[in-house]
Amino acid sequence: MRTDFQHLLIQQTESIVTITMNRPEVLNAFNNLMLQELTEALEAAAADEAIRCVVITGAGRAFGSGQDLSELSAVQSESEKPISSHLDRYHRVVRLIHEMPKPVIAAIRGVAAGISCNIALACDLRIAADDARFIEAFARIGLVPDGGGGYFLPRLIGLGKALEMAMLAEEVSGPEAERIGLVNRCVPVDEFETATMALAQKLAQGPTRAYGLIKELMYGGLDCDLAAALKLEGELQDIAVTTEDFREGVSAFLQKRRPRYSGK
Ligand code: LHQ
């Protein structure tokens, strides 16, 4: 994967790639270039079979502060297109995360506001430091949640809490985010990096094909009835049983040893 980005840091450790959004002077707000670079990095991570887990995080004291508001007028006047055509670029990122057949973790330190918060929600798992601050900042400036927030937020924390976060636009701390299910786990700041890498390593050493199928099953099951969900389950299990990892999982169990998953 290319590593010479202007606003991203890329670190690859064995089969884990960590993508760090790197505009700390504006709390990693998205300008057009960072958005374009994030899209490119995610496309590369999705296509690279050697990468079995992706971590998205922010440099410095924040995960991200959303759209760079100082660039908004430039974005709005861009060939007089509606703002939704700018949002399409964010939607590409959301869909890349959602659809890539491997786990994507958001690792959140400090503030995650606006569309940065919602990109974290599109990831499969979220780990937060206890200094994390989640803000659906949109209503503070008269906007609706974008970047998939209207889809992911009520599904993760329920409609009542989602409306509260979206309308009041108040900060939700890391520990509170863990309590309401907005993040999977919240850890002390000084354990954050170690805990993030431990989680990424566990996933990177797991049955990657099954993880991709689990994404399809869980996300596919959100919007269908039981009959369709059971049909999908059967189709995906038909694929899972053909994987090397399934054979390895069963052999390891019978031989009373830890499995060594190849991800194939
Ligand atoms: C920033 C930003 C920022 C530029 C901090 N931009 N500089 C909307 C419309 C259209 C299309 C696409 O999508 C969107 C989606 C969105 O994301 S809308 C929501 C945009 N984000 C916001 O409204 C959040 C704006 N930021 C804040 O409210 C605060 O900065 C938060 C609560 C994030 C952090 O507060 P503090 O920890 O007190 O930090 P700070 O405010 O002092 O910020 C540090 C610096 O970062 C500061 O610059 P300075 O030169 O004074 O040090 C800020 O101006 C800059 N910054 N967010 N989004």
PDB file of C-alpha atoms and ligand atoms in Angstrom:
ATOM      1  CA  MET A   1       0.000   0.000   0.000  1.00  0.00           C
ATOM      2  CA  ARG A   2       1.125   3.561  -0.780  1.00  0.00           C
ATOM      3  CA  THR A   3       2.386   5.310   2.353  1.00  0.00           C
ATOM      4  CA  ASP A   4       3.344   8.794   1.118  1.00  0.00           C
ATOM      5  CA  PHE A   5       0.086  10.571   1.899  1.00  0.00           C
ATOM      6  CA  GLN A   6      -0.015  14.220   2.892  1.00  0.00           C
ATOM      7  CA  HIS A   7      -2.719  13.920   5.565  1.00  0.00           C
ATOM      8  CA  LEU A   8      -2.565  10.242   6.531  1.00  0.00           C
ATOM      9  CA  LEU A   9       0.018   8.159   8.334  1.00  0.00           C
ATOM     10  CA  ILE A  10       0.086   4.509   7.317  1.00  0.00           C
ATOM     11  CA  GLN A  11       1.622   1.853   9.502  1.00  0.00           C
ATOM     12  CA  GLN A  12       1.590  -1.787   8.531  1.00  0.00           C
ATOM     13  CA  THR A  13       2.504  -4.422  11.108  1.00  0.00           C
ATOM     14  CA  GLU A  14       2.229  -7.908   9.663  1.00  0.00           C
ATOM     15  CA  SER A  15      -1.401  -8.185   8.568  1.00  0.00           C
ATOM     16  CA  ILE A  16      -2.704  -5.080  10.377  1.00  0.00           C
ATOM     17  CA  VAL A  17      -2.796  -1.688   8.720  1.00  0.00           C
ATOM     18  CA  THR A  18      -3.305   1.404  10.861  1.00  0.00           C
ATOM     19  CA  ILE A  19      -4.568   4.470   9.022  1.00  0.00           C
ATOM     20  CA  THR A  20      -4.054   7.638  11.069  1.00  0.00           C
ATOM     21  CA  MET A  21      -5.848  10.815   9.996  1.00  0.00           C
ATOM     22  CA  ASN A  22      -3.195  13.461  10.424  1.00  0.00           C
ATOM     23  CA  ARG A  23      -4.277  17.102  10.590  1.00  0.00           C
ATOM     24  CA  PRO A  24      -3.868  17.528  14.350  1.00  0.00           C
ATOM     25  CA  GLU A  25      -3.836  21.350  14.183  1.00  0.00           C
ATOM     26  CA  VAL A  26      -7.578  21.221  13.316  1.00  0.00           C
ATOM     27  CA  LEU A  27      -8.317  18.048  15.307  1.00  0.00           C
ATOM     28  CA  ASN A  28      -8.128  16.014  12.082  1.00  0.00           C
ATOM     29  CA  ALA A  29     -11.000  17.820  10.365  1.00  0.00           C
ATOM     30  CA  PHE A  30     -11.646  16.533   6.862  1.00  0.00           C
ATOM     31  CA  ASN A  31     -10.468  18.649   3.968  1.00  0.00           C
ATOM     32  CA  ASN A  32     -10.935  17.349   0.440  1.00  0.00           C
ATOM     33  CA  LEU A  33      -7.442  15.909   0.215  1.00  0.00           C
ATOM     34  CA  MET A  34      -7.673  13.946   3.469  1.00  0.00           C
ATOM     35  CA  LEU A  35     -11.032  12.555   2.378  1.00  0.00           C
ATOM     36  CA  GLN A  36      -9.611  11.543  -0.995  1.00  0.00           C
ATOM     37  CA  GLU A  37      -6.555   9.971   0.661  1.00  0.00           C
ATOM     38  CA  LEU A  38      -8.672   8.044   3.163  1.00  0.00           C
ATOM     39  CA  THR A  39     -10.733   6.673   0.278  1.00  0.00           C
ATOM     40  CA  GLU A  40      -7.584   5.574  -1.531  1.00  0.00           C
ATOM     41  CA  ALA A  41      -6.068   3.956   1.571  1.00  0.00           C
ATOM     42  CA  LEU A  42      -9.275   2.051   2.321  1.00  0.00           C
ATOM     43  CA  GLU A  43      -9.539   0.869  -1.293  1.00  0.00           C
ATOM     44  CA  ALA A  44      -5.987  -0.451  -1.063  1.00  0.00           C
ATOM     45  CA  ALA A  45      -6.606  -2.121   2.309  1.00  0.00           C
ATOM     46  CA  ALA A  46      -9.785  -3.751   1.019  1.00  0.00           C
ATOM     47  CA  ALA A  47      -8.039  -5.129  -2.073  1.00  0.00           C
ATOM     48  CA  ASP A  48      -4.911  -6.423  -0.295  1.00  0.00           C
ATOM     49  CA  GLU A  49      -5.455 -10.017   0.859  1.00  0.00           C
ATOM     50  CA  ALA A  50      -2.413  -9.804   3.123  1.00  0.00           C
ATOM     51  CA  ILE A  51      -4.226  -7.206   5.242  1.00  0.00           C
ATOM     52  CA  ARG A  52      -6.576  -8.934   7.672  1.00  0.00           C
ATOM     53  CA  CYS A  53      -7.531  -6.062   9.964  1.00  0.00           C
ATOM     54  CA  VAL A  54      -7.780  -2.292   9.449  1.00  0.00           C
ATOM     55  CA  VAL A  55      -7.516   0.281  12.244  1.00  0.00           C
ATOM     56  CA  ILE A  56      -8.656   3.866  11.673  1.00  0.00           C
ATOM     57  CA  THR A  57      -7.505   6.450  14.201  1.00  0.00           C
ATOM     58  CA  GLY A  58      -6.517  10.103  14.585  1.00  0.00           C
ATOM     59  CA  ALA A  59      -3.211  11.839  15.321  1.00  0.00           C
ATOM     60  CA  GLY A  60      -2.770  13.942  18.447  1.00  0.00           C
ATOM     61  CA  ARG A  61      -5.566  14.689  20.866  1.00  0.00           C
ATOM     62  CA  ALA A  62      -8.538  13.827  18.617  1.00  0.00           C
ATOM     63  CA  PHE A  63     -10.070  11.198  16.381  1.00  0.00           C
ATOM     64  CA  GLY A  64     -11.602  13.873  14.162  1.00  0.00           C
ATOM     65  CA  SER A  65     -13.691  17.056  14.230  1.00  0.00           C
ATOM     66  CA  GLY A  66     -15.800  16.412  11.123  1.00  0.00           C
ATOM     67  CA  GLN A  67     -15.870  18.433   7.945  1.00  0.00           C
ATOM     68  CA  ASP A  68     -13.287  21.234   7.901  1.00  0.00           C
ATOM     69  CA  LEU A  69     -15.656  24.152   8.343  1.00  0.00           C
ATOM     70  CA  SER A  70     -13.156  26.635   6.931  1.00  0.00           C
ATOM     71  CA  GLU A  71     -13.423  24.785   3.585  1.00  0.00           C
ATOM     72  CA  LEU A  72     -17.202  24.532   3.594  1.00  0.00           C
ATOM     73  CA  SER A  73     -17.874  27.625   1.503  1.00  0.00           C
ATOM     74  CA  ALA A  74     -15.389  26.388  -1.115  1.00  0.00           C
ATOM     75  CA  VAL A  75     -17.140  23.010  -1.149  1.00  0.00           C
ATOM     76  CA  GLN A  76     -20.571  24.640  -1.443  1.00  0.00           C
ATOM     77  CA  SER A  77     -19.628  26.890  -4.337  1.00  0.00           C
ATOM     78  CA  GLU A  78     -17.906  24.046  -6.228  1.00  0.00           C
ATOM     79  CA  SER A  79     -19.656  24.161  -9.617  1.00  0.00           C
ATOM     80  CA  GLU A  80     -22.934  24.928  -7.845  1.00  0.00           C
ATOM     81  CA  LYS A  81     -23.586  21.271  -7.134  1.00  0.00           C
ATOM     82  CA  PRO A  82     -25.807  20.426  -4.139  1.00  0.00           C
ATOM     83  CA  ILE A  83     -23.981  19.533  -0.922  1.00  0.00           C
ATOM     84  CA  SER A  84     -25.168  15.932  -1.364  1.00  0.00           C
ATOM     85  CA  SER A  85     -22.713  15.512  -4.228  1.00  0.00           C
ATOM     86  CA  HIS A  86     -19.916  16.382  -1.746  1.00  0.00           C
ATOM     87  CA  LEU A  87     -21.445  13.911   0.707  1.00  0.00           C
ATOM     88  CA  ASP A  88     -21.193  11.196  -1.950  1.00  0.00           C
ATOM     89  CA  ARG A  89     -17.429  11.280  -1.371  1.00  0.00           C
ATOM     90  CA  TYR A  90     -17.948  10.528   2.332  1.00  0.00           C
ATOM     91  CA  HIS A  91     -20.460   7.842   1.435  1.00  0.00           C
ATOM     92  CA  ARG A  92     -17.767   6.063  -0.568  1.00  0.00           C
ATOM     93  CA  VAL A  93     -15.701   5.852   2.650  1.00  0.00           C
ATOM     94  CA  VAL A  94     -18.669   4.586   4.674  1.00  0.00           C
ATOM     95  CA  ARG A  95     -19.432   1.911   2.094  1.00  0.00           C
ATOM     96  CA  LEU A  96     -15.807   0.828   1.757  1.00  0.00           C
ATOM     97  CA  ILE A  97     -15.635   0.239   5.523  1.00  0.00           C
ATOM     98  CA  HIS A  98     -19.011  -1.473   5.638  1.00  0.00           C
ATOM     99  CA  GLU A  99     -18.476  -3.724   2.641  1.00  0.00           C
ATOM    100  CA  MET A 100     -14.832  -4.770   2.897  1.00  0.00           C
ATOM    101  CA  PRO A 101     -14.754  -8.445   3.901  1.00  0.00           C
ATOM    102  CA  LYS A 102     -12.432  -7.938   6.858  1.00  0.00           C
ATOM    103  CA  PRO A 103     -12.755  -6.263  10.260  1.00  0.00           C
ATOM    104  CA  VAL A 104     -12.355  -2.504  10.561  1.00  0.00           C
ATOM    105  CA  ILE A 105     -11.745  -0.975  13.997  1.00  0.00           C
ATOM    106  CA  ALA A 106     -12.169   2.686  14.914  1.00  0.00           C
ATOM    107  CA  ALA A 107      -9.748   3.640  17.707  1.00  0.00           C
ATOM    108  CA  ILE A 108     -10.963   6.864  19.279  1.00  0.00           C
ATOM    109  CA  ARG A 109      -8.947   9.177  21.491  1.00  0.00           C
ATOM    110  CA  GLY A 110     -10.306  12.601  22.333  1.00  0.00           C
ATOM    111  CA  VAL A 111     -13.012  14.208  20.282  1.00  0.00           C
ATOM    112  CA  ALA A 112     -14.981  12.482  17.499  1.00  0.00           C
ATOM    113  CA  ALA A 113     -17.392  15.079  16.149  1.00  0.00           C
ATOM    114  CA  GLY A 114     -19.694  15.399  13.142  1.00  0.00           C
ATOM    115  CA  ILE A 115     -18.924  13.191  10.214  1.00  0.00           C
ATOM    116  CA  SER A 116     -15.749  11.884  11.918  1.00  0.00           C
ATOM    117  CA  CYS A 117     -17.960  10.472  14.676  1.00  0.00           C
ATOM    118  CA  ASN A 118     -20.193   8.844  12.097  1.00  0.00           C
ATOM    119  CA  ILE A 119     -17.289   7.298  10.209  1.00  0.00           C
ATOM    120  CA  ALA A 120     -16.331   5.678  13.524  1.00  0.00           C
ATOM    121  CA  LEU A 121     -19.903   4.349  13.761  1.00  0.00           C
ATOM    122  CA  ALA A 122     -19.584   2.748  10.316  1.00  0.00           C
ATOM    123  CA  CYS A 123     -16.629   0.661  11.536  1.00  0.00           C
ATOM    124  CA  ASP A 124     -17.268  -2.872  12.763  1.00  0.00           C
ATOM    125  CA  LEU A 125     -15.820  -2.357  16.241  1.00  0.00           C
ATOM    126  CA  ARG A 126     -14.959   0.746  18.276  1.00  0.00           C
ATOM    127  CA  ILE A 127     -12.410   1.040  21.049  1.00  0.00           C
ATOM    128  CA  ALA A 128     -12.259   4.337  22.931  1.00  0.00           C
ATOM    129  CA  ALA A 129      -9.890   5.904  25.412  1.00  0.00           C
ATOM    130  CA  ASP A 130     -11.519   7.280  28.535  1.00  0.00           C
ATOM    131  CA  ASP A 131     -10.803  10.829  27.294  1.00  0.00           C
ATOM    132  CA  ALA A 132     -13.023  10.239  24.233  1.00  0.00           C
ATOM    133  CA  ARG A 133     -15.834  12.732  23.488  1.00  0.00           C
ATOM    134  CA  PHE A 134     -18.484  11.774  20.937  1.00  0.00           C
ATOM    135  CA  ILE A 135     -20.472  14.686  19.528  1.00  0.00           C
ATOM    136  CA  GLU A 136     -23.179  14.514  16.876  1.00  0.00           C
ATOM    137  CA  ALA A 137     -22.292  18.163  16.292  1.00  0.00           C
ATOM    138  CA  PHE A 138     -24.569  18.683  13.288  1.00  0.00           C
ATOM    139  CA  ALA A 139     -27.544  20.267  15.066  1.00  0.00           C
ATOM    140  CA  ARG A 140     -25.173  22.790  16.677  1.00  0.00           C
ATOM    141  CA  ILE A 141     -24.799  24.311  13.216  1.00  0.00           C
ATOM    142  CA  GLY A 142     -28.276  23.560  11.890  1.00  0.00           C
ATOM    143  CA  LEU A 143     -27.555  20.330  10.004  1.00  0.00           C
ATOM    144  CA  VAL A 144     -28.766  16.744  10.103  1.00  0.00           C
ATOM    145  CA  PRO A 145     -26.357  13.875  10.904  1.00  0.00           C
ATOM    146  CA  ASP A 146     -24.646  12.708   7.745  1.00  0.00           C
ATOM    147  CA  GLY A 147     -22.046  10.107   6.821  1.00  0.00           C
ATOM    148  CA  GLY A 148     -24.474   7.304   7.671  1.00  0.00           C
ATOM    149  CA  GLY A 149     -25.248   8.621  11.178  1.00  0.00           C
ATOM    150  CA  GLY A 150     -28.987   8.369  10.634  1.00  0.00           C
ATOM    151  CA  TYR A 151     -28.531   4.685   9.794  1.00  0.00           C
ATOM    152  CA  PHE A 152     -25.907   3.516  12.277  1.00  0.00           C
ATOM    153  CA  LEU A 153     -26.693   5.576  15.374  1.00  0.00           C
ATOM    154  CA  PRO A 154     -30.232   4.258  16.118  1.00  0.00           C
ATOM    155  CA  ARG A 155     -29.121   0.737  15.254  1.00  0.00           C
ATOM    156  CA  LEU A 156     -26.235   0.902  17.708  1.00  0.00           C
ATOM    157  CA  ILE A 157     -27.818   2.703  20.662  1.00  0.00           C
ATOM    158  CA  GLY A 158     -31.577   2.641  19.969  1.00  0.00           C
ATOM    159  CA  LEU A 159     -33.848   5.349  18.628  1.00  0.00           C
ATOM    160  CA  GLY A 160     -34.349   7.244  21.882  1.00  0.00           C
ATOM    161  CA  LYS A 161     -30.649   7.745  22.605  1.00  0.00           C
ATOM    162  CA  ALA A 162     -29.936   8.424  18.929  1.00  0.00           C
ATOM    163  CA  LEU A 163     -32.474  11.237  18.845  1.00  0.00           C
ATOM    164  CA  GLU A 164     -31.024  12.628  22.071  1.00  0.00           C
ATOM    165  CA  MET A 165     -27.496  12.654  20.677  1.00  0.00           C
ATOM    166  CA  ALA A 166     -28.608  14.106  17.339  1.00  0.00           C
ATOM    167  CA  MET A 167     -30.916  16.799  18.732  1.00  0.00           C
ATOM    168  CA  LEU A 168     -29.087  17.925  21.846  1.00  0.00           C
ATOM    169  CA  ALA A 169     -25.657  17.487  20.225  1.00  0.00           C
ATOM    170  CA  GLU A 170     -24.133  17.097  23.684  1.00  0.00           C
ATOM    171  CA  GLU A 171     -20.849  15.350  24.357  1.00  0.00           C
ATOM    172  CA  VAL A 172     -20.928  11.660  25.274  1.00  0.00           C
ATOM    173  CA  SER A 173     -17.836  10.572  27.190  1.00  0.00           C
ATOM    174  CA  GLY A 174     -15.888   7.362  26.512  1.00  0.00           C
ATOM    175  CA  PRO A 175     -17.235   5.544  29.622  1.00  0.00           C
ATOM    176  CA  GLU A 176     -20.809   6.645  28.818  1.00  0.00           C
ATOM    177  CA  ALA A 177     -20.322   5.552  25.194  1.00  0.00           C
ATOM    178  CA  GLU A 178     -19.359   2.094  26.449  1.00  0.00           C
ATOM    179  CA  ARG A 179     -22.377   2.000  28.778  1.00  0.00           C
ATOM    180  CA  ILE A 180     -24.873   2.782  25.992  1.00  0.00           C
ATOM    181  CA  GLY A 181     -23.235   0.519  23.397  1.00  0.00           C
ATOM    182  CA  LEU A 182     -21.819   3.288  21.221  1.00  0.00           C
ATOM    183  CA  VAL A 183     -18.363   1.724  21.636  1.00  0.00           C
ATOM    184  CA  ASN A 184     -17.403  -1.863  22.349  1.00  0.00           C
ATOM    185  CA  ARG A 185     -14.876  -1.010  25.011  1.00  0.00           C
ATOM    186  CA  CYS A 186     -13.419   2.000  26.768  1.00  0.00           C
ATOM    187  CA  VAL A 187      -9.946   1.808  28.284  1.00  0.00           C
ATOM    188  CA  PRO A 188      -7.699   4.198  30.244  1.00  0.00           C
ATOM    189  CA  VAL A 189      -5.732   6.560  27.959  1.00  0.00           C
ATOM    190  CA  ASP A 190      -2.380   5.035  28.926  1.00  0.00           C
ATOM    191  CA  GLU A 191      -3.593   1.564  27.900  1.00  0.00           C
ATOM    192  CA  PHE A 192      -5.284   2.734  24.705  1.00  0.00           C
ATOM    193  CA  GLU A 193      -2.580   1.911  22.143  1.00  0.00           C
ATOM    194  CA  THR A 194      -1.759  -1.479  23.665  1.00  0.00           C
ATOM    195  CA  ALA A 195      -5.429  -2.422  23.950  1.00  0.00           C
ATOM    196  CA  THR A 196      -6.099  -1.308  20.358  1.00  0.00           C
ATOM    197  CA  MET A 197      -3.236  -3.379  18.999  1.00  0.00           C
ATOM    198  CA  ALA A 198      -4.252  -6.407  21.096  1.00  0.00           C
ATOM    199  CA  LEU A 199      -7.760  -6.214  19.644  1.00  0.00           C
ATOM    200  CA  ALA A 200      -6.427  -5.758  16.105  1.00  0.00           C
ATOM    201  CA  GLN A 201      -4.017  -8.669  16.538  1.00  0.00           C
ATOM    202  CA  LYS A 202      -6.760 -10.958  17.785  1.00  0.00           C
ATOM    203  CA  LEU A 203      -8.846 -10.142  14.710  1.00  0.00           C
ATOM    204  CA  ALA A 204      -5.888 -10.308  12.299  1.00  0.00           C
ATOM    205  CA  GLN A 205      -5.095 -13.826  13.541  1.00  0.00           C
ATOM    206  CA  GLY A 206      -8.706 -14.942  13.286  1.00  0.00           C
ATOM    207  CA  PRO A 207     -10.696 -16.627  10.507  1.00  0.00           C
ATOM    208  CA  THR A 208     -10.771 -13.663   8.121  1.00  0.00           C
ATOM    209  CA  ARG A 209     -13.129 -15.244   5.587  1.00  0.00           C
ATOM    210  CA  ALA A 210     -15.606 -16.004   8.365  1.00  0.00           C
ATOM    211  CA  TYR A 211     -15.322 -12.409   9.603  1.00  0.00           C
ATOM    212  CA  GLY A 212     -16.228 -11.155   6.128  1.00  0.00           C
ATOM    213  CA  LEU A 213     -19.222 -13.496   6.081  1.00  0.00           C
ATOM    214  CA  ILE A 214     -20.196 -12.406   9.615  1.00  0.00           C
ATOM    215  CA  LYS A 215     -20.306  -8.813   8.366  1.00  0.00           C
ATOM    216  CA  GLU A 216     -22.596  -9.864   5.538  1.00  0.00           C
ATOM    217  CA  LEU A 217     -24.815 -11.825   7.920  1.00  0.00           C
ATOM    218  CA  MET A 218     -25.120  -9.194  10.633  1.00  0.00           C
ATOM    219  CA  TYR A 219     -25.513  -6.191   8.349  1.00  0.00           C
ATOM    220  CA  GLY A 220     -27.719  -8.115   5.920  1.00  0.00           C
ATOM    221  CA  GLY A 221     -29.931  -9.293   8.778  1.00  0.00           C
ATOM    222  CA  LEU A 222     -30.659  -5.759   9.986  1.00  0.00           C
ATOM    223  CA  ASP A 223     -33.255  -5.021   7.370  1.00  0.00           C
ATOM    224  CA  CYS A 224     -34.914  -8.321   6.542  1.00  0.00           C
ATOM    225  CA  ASP A 225     -37.443 -10.703   8.054  1.00  0.00           C
ATOM    226  CA  LEU A 226     -36.556 -13.958   9.806  1.00  0.00           C
ATOM    227  CA  ALA A 227     -37.103 -16.107   6.706  1.00  0.00           C
ATOM    228  CA  ALA A 228     -34.708 -14.001   4.662  1.00  0.00           C
ATOM    229  CA  ALA A 229     -32.162 -13.905   7.510  1.00  0.00           C
ATOM    230  CA  LEU A 230     -32.224 -17.704   7.834  1.00  0.00           C
ATOM    231  CA  LYS A 231     -31.839 -18.070   4.071  1.00  0.00           C
ATOM    232  CA  LEU A 232     -28.853 -15.735   4.117  1.00  0.00           C
ATOM    233  CA  GLU A 233     -27.348 -17.649   7.039  1.00  0.00           C
ATOM    234  CA  GLY A 234     -27.548 -20.898   5.061  1.00  0.00           C
ATOM    235  CA  GLU A 235     -25.930 -19.368   2.002  1.00  0.00           C
ATOM    236  CA  LEU A 236     -23.084 -17.897   4.038  1.00  0.00           C
ATOM    237  CA  GLN A 237     -22.505 -21.072   6.064  1.00  0.00           C
ATOM    238  CA  ASP A 238     -22.271 -23.006   2.766  1.00  0.00           C
ATOM    239  CA  ILE A 239     -19.320 -20.750   1.951  1.00  0.00           C
ATOM    240  CA  ALA A 240     -17.795 -20.837   5.450  1.00  0.00           C
ATOM    241  CA  VAL A 241     -17.551 -24.640   5.498  1.00  0.00           C
ATOM    242  CA  THR A 242     -15.434 -24.579   2.323  1.00  0.00           C
ATOM    243  CA  THR A 243     -12.708 -22.414   3.903  1.00  0.00           C
ATOM    244  CA  GLU A 244      -9.284 -23.624   5.037  1.00  0.00           C
ATOM    245  CA  ASP A 245      -9.948 -21.846   8.313  1.00  0.00           C
ATOM    246  CA  PHE A 246     -12.985 -24.015   9.033  1.00  0.00           C
ATOM    247  CA  ARG A 247     -10.911 -27.175   8.475  1.00  0.00           C
ATOM    248  CA  GLU A 248      -8.144 -25.739  10.666  1.00  0.00           C
ATOM    249  CA  GLY A 249     -10.610 -24.730  13.395  1.00  0.00           C
ATOM    250  CA  VAL A 250     -12.072 -28.211  13.629  1.00  0.00           C
ATOM    251  CA  SER A 251      -8.631 -29.944  13.460  1.00  0.00           C
ATOM    252  CA  ALA A 252      -7.270 -27.687  16.180  1.00  0.00           C
ATOM    253  CA  PHE A 253     -10.244 -28.431  18.403  1.00  0.00           C
ATOM    254  CA  LEU A 254      -9.877 -32.182  17.942  1.00  0.00           C
ATOM    255  CA  GLN A 255      -6.114 -32.015  18.493  1.00  0.00           C
ATOM    256  CA  LYS A 256      -6.594 -29.837  21.580  1.00  0.00           C
ATOM    257  CA  ARG A 257      -4.383 -27.030  20.273  1.00  0.00           C
ATOM    258  CA  ARG A 258      -4.843 -23.380  19.333  1.00  0.00           C
ATOM    259  CA  PRO A 259      -5.924 -22.848  15.733  1.00  0.00           C
ATOM    260  CA  ARG A 260      -3.530 -21.209  13.286  1.00  0.00           C
ATOM    261  CA  TYR A 261      -5.839 -19.419  10.872  1.00  0.00           C
ATOM    262  CA  SER A 262      -4.446 -18.511   7.462  1.00  0.00           C
ATOM    263  CA  GLY A 263      -7.388 -16.270   6.612  1.00  0.00           C
ATOM    264  CA  LYS A 264      -8.179 -18.441   3.603  1.00  0.00           C
TER     265      LYS A 264
HETATM  266  C1  LHQ B   1     -11.630  23.022  13.257  1.00  0.00           C
HETATM  267  C2  LHQ B   1     -12.720  22.114  13.270  1.00  0.00           C
HETATM  268  C3  LHQ B   1     -13.445  21.916  12.065  1.00  0.00           C
HETATM  269  C4  LHQ B   1     -12.034  23.446  11.040  1.00  0.00           C
HETATM  270  C5  LHQ B   1     -11.850  22.157  15.224  1.00  0.00           C
HETATM  271  N1  LHQ B   1     -13.066  22.604  10.988  1.00  0.00           N
HETATM  272  N2  LHQ B   1     -11.295  23.680  12.152  1.00  0.00           N
HETATM  273  C6  LHQ B   1     -21.241  18.954   6.902  1.00  0.00           C
HETATM  274  C7  LHQ B   1     -21.553  19.806   5.813  1.00  0.00           C
HETATM  275  C8  LHQ B   1     -21.332  19.470   4.514  1.00  0.00           C
HETATM  276  C9  LHQ B   1     -20.755  18.470   4.028  1.00  0.00           C
HETATM  277  C10 LHQ B   1     -20.094  17.440   4.649  1.00  0.00           C
HETATM  278  O1  LHQ B   1     -20.282  17.103   5.918  1.00  0.00           O
HETATM  279  C11 LHQ B   1     -20.628  17.805   6.942  1.00  0.00           C
HETATM  280  C12 LHQ B   1     -20.409  17.050   8.108  1.00  0.00           C
HETATM  281  C13 LHQ B   1     -19.861  17.586   9.359  1.00  0.00           C
HETATM  282  O2  LHQ B   1     -18.946  17.012   9.864  1.00  0.00           O
HETATM  283  S1  LHQ B   1     -20.648  18.911  10.049  1.00  0.00           S
HETATM  284  C14 LHQ B   1     -19.857  19.073  11.580  1.00  0.00           C
HETATM  285  C15 LHQ B   1     -18.544  19.761  11.478  1.00  0.00           C
HETATM  286  N3  LHQ B   1     -17.864  19.810  12.770  1.00  0.00           N
HETATM  287  C16 LHQ B   1     -18.222  20.621  13.752  1.00  0.00           C
HETATM  288  O3  LHQ B   1     -19.199  21.337  13.713  1.00  0.00           O
HETATM  289  C17 LHQ B   1     -17.311  20.615  14.952  1.00  0.00           C
HETATM  290  C18 LHQ B   1     -16.542  21.915  15.034  1.00  0.00           C
HETATM  291  N4  LHQ B   1     -15.586  21.881  16.141  1.00  0.00           N
HETATM  292  C19 LHQ B   1     -15.935  22.025  17.422  1.00  0.00           C
HETATM  293  O4  LHQ B   1     -17.088  22.197  17.779  1.00  0.00           O
HETATM  294  C20 LHQ B   1     -14.842  21.945  18.425  1.00  0.00           C
HETATM  295  O5  LHQ B   1     -13.626  22.261  17.803  1.00  0.00           O
HETATM  296  C21 LHQ B   1     -14.734  20.539  19.069  1.00  0.00           C
HETATM  297  C22 LHQ B   1     -15.944  20.316  20.008  1.00  0.00           C
HETATM  298  C23 LHQ B   1     -14.662  19.448  18.017  1.00  0.00           C
HETATM  299  C24 LHQ B   1     -13.450  20.478  19.907  1.00  0.00           C
HETATM  300  O6  LHQ B   1     -13.405  21.549  20.833  1.00  0.00           O
HETATM  301  P1  LHQ B   1     -12.058  21.874  21.601  1.00  0.00           P
HETATM  302  O7  LHQ B   1     -11.494  20.632  22.179  1.00  0.00           O
HETATM  303  O8  LHQ B   1     -12.371  23.004  22.526  1.00  0.00           O
HETATM  304  O9  LHQ B   1     -11.025  22.331  20.466  1.00  0.00           O
HETATM  305  P2  LHQ B   1     -11.010  23.718  19.645  1.00  0.00           P
HETATM  306  O10 LHQ B   1     -12.365  24.144  19.303  1.00  0.00           O
HETATM  307  O11 LHQ B   1     -10.141  24.693  20.368  1.00  0.00           O
HETATM  308  O12 LHQ B   1     -10.287  23.252  18.284  1.00  0.00           O
HETATM  309  C25 LHQ B   1      -8.867  23.222  18.118  1.00  0.00           C
HETATM  310  C26 LHQ B   1      -8.550  23.814  16.774  1.00  0.00           C
HETATM  311  O13 LHQ B   1      -9.148  23.005  15.756  1.00  0.00           O
HETATM  312  C27 LHQ B   1      -9.162  25.221  16.609  1.00  0.00           C
HETATM  313  O14 LHQ B   1      -8.277  25.976  15.835  1.00  0.00           O
HETATM  314  P3  LHQ B   1      -7.343  27.114  16.533  1.00  0.00           P
HETATM  315  O15 LHQ B   1      -6.626  27.746  15.375  1.00  0.00           O
HETATM  316  O16 LHQ B   1      -8.268  28.034  17.260  1.00  0.00           O
HETATM  317  O17 LHQ B   1      -6.448  26.343  17.454  1.00  0.00           O
HETATM  318  C28 LHQ B   1     -10.430  24.945  15.836  1.00  0.00           C
HETATM  319  O18 LHQ B   1     -10.863  26.046  15.077  1.00  0.00           O
HETATM  320  C29 LHQ B   1      -9.988  23.817  14.929  1.00  0.00           C
HETATM  321  N5  LHQ B   1     -11.129  23.013  14.498  1.00  0.00           N
HETATM  322  N6  LHQ B   1     -12.824  21.619  14.511  1.00  0.00           N
HETATM  323  N7  LHQ B   1     -14.464  21.041  11.983  1.00  0.00           N
END
